[in-house]
Structures are given as structure tokens and as C-alpha cells.
Short mmCIF file of C-alpha atoms in Angstrom, two decimals:
data_model
loop_
_atom_site.label_atom_id
_atom_site.label_comp_id
_atom_site.label_asym_id
_atom_site.label_seq_id
_atom_site.Cartn_x
_atom_site.Cartn_y
_atom_site.Cartn_z
CA MET G 1103 29.49 32.19 -39.62
CA ALA G 1104 27.19 31.06 -36.83
CA GLN G 1105 28.81 29.69 -33.75
CA SER G 1106 27.64 26.27 -32.73
CA LYS G 1107 26.22 26.20 -29.28
CA LEU G 1108 27.90 23.87 -26.87
CA GLN G 1109 25.48 21.37 -25.53
CA SER G 1110 25.81 20.81 -21.81
CA LYS G 1111 26.02 17.24 -20.65
CA PRO G 1112 23.03 16.07 -18.63
CA LYS G 1113 23.77 16.01 -14.95
CA LYS G 1114 23.96 12.62 -13.38
CA GLU G 1115 21.40 11.99 -10.71
CA HIS G 1116 23.06 11.97 -7.32
CA LYS G 1117 22.36 8.79 -5.44
CA PRO G 1118 23.05 8.86 -1.70
CA ASN G 1119 25.52 6.21 -0.60
CA TRP G 1120 23.29 5.09 2.27
CA ARG G 1121 20.99 3.52 -0.29
CA HIS G 1122 22.37 0.16 -1.38
CA TYR G 1123 21.38 0.33 -5.03
CA SER G 1124 23.55 -2.62 -6.01
CA PHE G 1125 22.50 -4.82 -3.12
CA THR G 1126 19.37 -6.92 -2.74
CA THR G 1127 18.38 -9.83 -0.54
CA VAL G 1128 17.44 -12.13 -3.40
CA GLY G 1129 19.35 -15.13 -4.70
CA PRO G 1130 22.44 -16.15 -2.71
CA ILE G 1131 21.80 -13.59 0.05
CA ASP G 1132 18.29 -14.93 0.53
CA ASP G 1133 19.67 -18.48 0.62
CA TYR G 1134 22.17 -17.41 3.27
CA LEU G 1135 19.50 -15.78 5.46
CA TYR G 1136 17.46 -18.97 5.48
CA SER G 1137 20.50 -21.21 5.94
CA ILE G 1138 21.44 -19.63 9.30
CA LEU G 1139 17.97 -19.92 10.85
CA PRO G 1140 17.84 -22.21 13.90
CA LYS G 1141 16.21 -25.60 13.43
CA ARG G 1142 12.46 -25.48 13.84
CA ASP G 1143 9.91 -27.75 15.44
CA SER G 1144 9.30 -30.84 13.30
CA VAL G 1145 5.62 -29.92 12.90
CA LEU G 1146 6.53 -26.47 11.57
CA GLU G 1147 8.94 -28.04 9.08
CA GLU G 1148 6.19 -30.47 8.06
CA MET G 1149 3.88 -27.50 7.47
CA GLU G 1150 6.53 -25.75 5.38
CA ASN G 1151 6.89 -28.85 3.20
CA TYR G 1152 3.12 -29.21 2.88
CA ALA G 1153 2.76 -25.54 1.89
CA ALA G 1154 5.49 -25.87 -0.75
CA LYS G 1155 3.96 -29.03 -2.20
CA HIS G 1156 0.37 -27.76 -2.27
CA ASP G 1157 1.07 -24.09 -3.02
CA VAL G 1158 -0.36 -22.88 0.30
CA PRO G 1159 0.67 -19.30 1.16
CA ILE G 1160 2.60 -19.09 4.45
CA VAL G 1161 5.01 -16.44 5.72
CA GLY G 1162 7.90 -18.89 6.12
CA PRO G 1163 10.38 -19.12 8.99
CA ALA G 1164 12.34 -15.89 8.45
CA VAL G 1165 9.27 -13.67 8.62
CA ALA G 1166 7.70 -15.84 11.33
CA ARG G 1167 10.69 -15.17 13.58
CA VAL G 1168 10.19 -11.42 13.06
CA LEU G 1169 6.52 -11.76 13.98
CA GLN G 1170 7.34 -13.73 17.11
CA GLN G 1171 10.08 -11.31 18.11
CA LEU G 1172 7.77 -8.31 17.71
CA ALA G 1173 5.11 -10.00 19.83
CA MET G 1174 7.65 -10.74 22.54
CA THR G 1175 9.00 -7.18 22.39
CA ILE G 1176 5.65 -5.62 23.32
CA ASN G 1177 4.64 -8.51 25.60
CA ALA G 1178 1.61 -9.22 23.44
CA LYS G 1179 -1.11 -11.40 24.93
CA THR G 1180 -3.84 -11.03 22.30
CA VAL G 1181 -3.36 -11.41 18.54
CA CYS G 1182 -6.02 -11.22 15.86
CA GLU G 1183 -4.78 -12.88 12.68
CA LEU G 1184 -6.66 -12.02 9.50
CA GLY G 1185 -6.04 -14.77 6.97
CA SER G 1186 -4.48 -17.79 8.63
CA ALA G 1187 -4.52 -20.58 5.99
CA ILE G 1188 -3.15 -23.77 7.60
CA GLY G 1189 -2.14 -21.96 10.79
CA TYR G 1190 1.63 -21.67 10.27
CA SER G 1191 2.05 -18.11 11.55
CA THR G 1192 -0.70 -18.76 14.11
CA ILE G 1193 1.59 -21.23 15.86
CA TRP G 1194 4.43 -18.69 16.05
CA TRP G 1195 2.02 -16.15 17.55
CA ALA G 1196 0.65 -18.69 20.02
CA GLN G 1197 4.13 -19.59 21.19
CA ALA G 1198 4.90 -15.88 21.68
CA VAL G 1199 1.81 -14.97 23.75
CA GLY G 1200 2.36 -17.77 26.25
CA GLU G 1201 -0.05 -20.02 28.13
CA LYS G 1202 -2.33 -17.18 29.23
CA GLY G 1203 -2.36 -15.52 25.82
CA ARG G 1204 -4.93 -15.84 23.04
CA VAL G 1205 -4.65 -15.88 19.26
CA ILE G 1206 -7.64 -15.64 16.94
CA TYR G 1207 -7.31 -17.71 13.76
CA THR G 1208 -9.47 -16.69 10.76
CA ASP G 1209 -9.84 -18.35 7.38
CA GLY G 1210 -12.60 -18.80 4.87
CA ASP G 1211 -11.80 -22.43 4.07
CA PRO G 1212 -13.11 -25.03 6.55
CA LYS G 1213 -10.56 -27.57 5.27
CA ASN G 1214 -7.72 -25.18 6.12
CA ALA G 1215 -9.19 -24.65 9.57
CA GLU G 1216 -9.49 -28.39 10.20
CA ARG G 1217 -5.90 -29.00 9.13
CA ALA G 1218 -4.74 -26.09 11.28
CA ARG G 1219 -6.61 -27.48 14.30
CA GLY G 1220 -4.64 -30.72 13.97
CA TYR G 1221 -1.33 -28.87 13.85
CA PHE G 1222 -2.25 -26.76 16.91
CA GLY G 1223 -2.95 -29.89 18.90
CA ARG G 1224 0.31 -31.54 17.90
CA VAL G 1225 2.38 -28.47 18.80
CA GLY G 1226 0.54 -28.02 22.09
CA VAL G 1227 -0.99 -24.58 21.54
CA ALA G 1228 -4.62 -25.55 20.87
CA ASN G 1229 -5.79 -24.01 24.14
CA ARG G 1230 -4.37 -20.63 23.10
CA VAL G 1231 -6.07 -20.45 19.69
CA THR G 1232 -9.68 -19.54 18.88
CA LEU G 1233 -10.67 -20.66 15.39
CA HIS G 1234 -13.08 -18.65 13.25
CA THR G 1235 -14.12 -19.88 9.83
CA GLY G 1236 -15.61 -17.24 7.57
CA ASP G 1237 -15.01 -13.69 6.41
CA ALA G 1238 -12.10 -12.20 8.35
CA LEU G 1239 -13.11 -8.58 7.79
CA GLU G 1240 -16.67 -9.23 8.89
CA PHE G 1241 -15.31 -10.90 12.01
CA LEU G 1242 -12.99 -7.97 12.76
CA SER G 1243 -15.76 -5.44 12.27
CA GLU G 1244 -17.79 -7.20 14.99
CA GLN G 1245 -15.01 -7.08 17.59
CA LYS G 1246 -15.34 -4.66 20.50
CA GLU G 1247 -12.04 -5.39 22.26
CA GLN G 1248 -8.66 -3.88 21.49
CA PHE G 1249 -5.92 -6.34 20.57
CA ASP G 1250 -2.19 -6.12 21.16
CA ILE G 1251 -1.47 -7.15 17.57
CA VAL G 1252 -3.53 -7.34 14.40
CA PHE G 1253 -1.85 -9.31 11.61
CA ASN G 1254 -3.18 -8.66 8.13
CA ASP G 1255 -2.75 -11.31 5.43
CA VAL G 1256 -6.15 -11.35 3.71
CA ASP G 1257 -6.91 -11.02 0.01
CA LYS G 1258 -4.89 -8.07 -1.22
CA GLU G 1259 -7.78 -6.06 -2.68
CA ASP G 1260 -9.18 -5.87 0.87
CA TYR G 1261 -6.08 -4.26 2.39
CA PRO G 1262 -7.46 -0.68 2.31
CA ARG G 1263 -10.66 -1.89 4.02
CA VAL G 1264 -8.64 -3.56 6.77
CA LEU G 1265 -6.81 -0.32 7.44
CA ARG G 1266 -10.09 1.46 8.06
CA LEU G 1267 -11.18 -1.17 10.59
CA VAL G 1268 -8.01 -1.63 12.61
CA PRO G 1269 -7.30 1.61 14.55
CA SER G 1270 -10.25 1.33 16.95
CA ARG G 1271 -9.50 -2.37 17.55
CA LEU G 1272 -5.82 -2.02 18.41
CA ARG G 1273 -4.53 -0.67 21.70
CA LYS G 1274 -2.13 2.26 21.88
CA GLY G 1275 1.35 0.82 21.64
CA GLY G 1276 0.01 -2.20 19.77
CA LEU G 1277 1.20 -3.36 16.36
CA PHE G 1278 -0.60 -3.58 13.04
CA ILE G 1279 1.50 -5.90 10.86
CA THR G 1280 0.83 -6.62 7.19
CA ASP G 1281 2.43 -9.17 4.86
CA ASN G 1282 3.09 -8.94 1.08
CA VAL G 1283 3.34 -5.13 0.92
CA LEU G 1284 6.06 -5.27 -1.78
CA TRP G 1285 4.05 -7.81 -3.80
CA SER G 1286 7.00 -9.52 -5.53
CA GLY G 1287 8.30 -6.12 -6.62
CA ARG G 1288 5.18 -5.18 -8.57
CA VAL G 1289 4.73 -2.10 -6.36
CA ALA G 1290 7.65 -0.57 -8.32
CA GLN G 1291 5.76 -0.72 -11.62
CA LYS G 1292 4.96 2.70 -13.05
CA ASN G 1293 1.45 1.90 -14.22
CA PRO G 1294 0.24 -1.34 -12.69
CA LYS G 1295 -2.92 -2.74 -14.22
CA ASP G 1296 -3.99 -5.45 -11.80
CA GLY G 1297 -6.28 -4.70 -8.90
CA TYR G 1298 -4.14 -6.44 -6.27
CA THR G 1299 -1.11 -4.22 -6.94
CA LYS G 1300 -3.24 -1.08 -7.02
CA ALA G 1301 -4.83 -2.02 -3.69
CA ILE G 1302 -1.44 -2.65 -2.07
CA LEU G 1303 -0.10 0.66 -3.38
CA GLU G 1304 -3.12 2.47 -1.97
CA PHE G 1305 -2.75 0.64 1.33
CA ASN G 1306 0.94 1.50 1.67
CA ARG G 1307 0.28 5.15 0.89
CA LEU G 1308 -2.60 5.42 3.36
CA LEU G 1309 -0.72 3.55 6.07
CA TYR G 1310 2.29 5.87 5.92
CA ALA G 1311 -0.01 8.91 5.84
CA SER G 1312 -2.14 7.75 8.77
CA LYS G 1313 -1.86 9.74 11.99
CA ASP G 1314 -2.89 6.60 13.88
CA PHE G 1315 0.33 4.74 13.04
CA TYR G 1316 4.09 5.07 12.90
CA THR G 1317 5.02 2.77 10.02
CA THR G 1318 8.08 1.01 8.62
CA ILE G 1319 8.21 -1.45 5.73
CA LEU G 1320 10.78 -4.17 6.20
CA PRO G 1321 12.07 -5.57 2.87
CA ILE G 1322 12.15 -9.15 4.09
CA ARG G 1323 10.69 -11.83 1.80
CA ASP G 1324 7.67 -10.12 0.18
CA GLY G 1325 7.69 -7.01 2.36
CA LEU G 1326 6.40 -6.68 5.92
CA ALA G 1327 4.74 -3.46 7.09
CA VAL G 1328 5.08 -2.88 10.83
CA ALA G 1329 2.88 -0.06 12.13
CA LEU G 1330 2.90 1.08 15.74
CA ARG G 1331 -0.43 2.37 17.06
CA VAL G 1332 0.23 5.86 18.41
#
């Protein structure tokens, strides 16, 4: 009589306790994070309402505070912003660099640029912002100076191209910061089909592998990559 072989139970995958598998910052936690933010300038709140009503992409106040804090941390005086829309994050940068600082605004839509110009004047930072209407990558490729910060928020399929342009245009110790690097969670898909997700996945992989940067992705809002130029 043949003996039945005992089948061993599959081993459970060990998950380190320093990874909070059951915890995310969506839903009530996200509501809490936004609820404790200090009150903002009335113009910024107006811009937030306009963006929500007209579906204009902005980083929002939680991420904007991170951007401003990072700029203040390295005493940034020059910021090149790639993809500025109505100028919401531009204002946070301009406030961070101070009266003698300079922020370059770029956007392909002249109507966005005109609206942004009005906001800059009302907030009192117009003299710190240089507006460029047109292709942001073409503009960056023409720059000879090295910035303290380059902020990347262009069309997502262009992210890998931006990475190739930035190192020579960012000073050592400067920051290369990129929005939307978690892409509403689509980066976790096993076989993404859309070009935007594929481009972001390629960008994230290349950024972490780059010897020019020391990189961390912060899982705030839609993911913020902060890369120190080394």
C-alpha cells in the first residue's frame, strides 16, 4: 500500500513590520492632513477653487508647503519650473526665494500664463517671476546657467527626456523635484498599457539608478520625487 506523501504548507511571505501594509494616507488620513494646514493667502485659496472648478492641475497646499520648505532648506535663489499652469506652485517658490530670488515660469498655454501673471501681481511676487510661454523642454535645453532647483511637472511622457537635460543645469547640492511619480497608484500595475505610466516607471527607475542624484520618493498626494544633485 503506497504511503501518501504529506504536502508541506506553503510558507507565508515574511513582511517586515517597518512597512505599514495596512496604513495609507488616503481617505480620512488625507482629510486630516489637509485639515491641519495653516490658512493660506486668499489669492492662493482662490486659485485652489478655480483649479477645482475648471479641472486645472495644481500641486495643492500640502505638496506646495513641502516645495517651499525644501527651497528654504537649501536657501534656493533660482528655480526653474517646468509646467506651471496657472502659477500656483510658482507663487510658493517665489515666496521662498525672497526679493532677490528668481523663478522661471513655463507653460505652453498663453491663457494660463496671462492668468498666472494676474495672480503674481496680486500676491506681490511679479518682480521675482520670469514668464516663458512655449515648450518647457526646449526652453530648458537652451539654458546655460545652473539652477538651485528644477521642478518637473510637464507632460508625463516627457519625464525621461527631462531627466537627461537636468544634471548639467542644476548645481551640486541643488534639488530636482518631480510631481506625479506615483501616478494615482498606476505605477503598481504589473503590465501597464498606457504610455504615461510606462514613461513614469522608466523615469523613476532611471532617477534612482542615476549617479548624478540621491533620490527619495515621498508618498504625499500623487508622489513627489526629491533628488539631490551630488
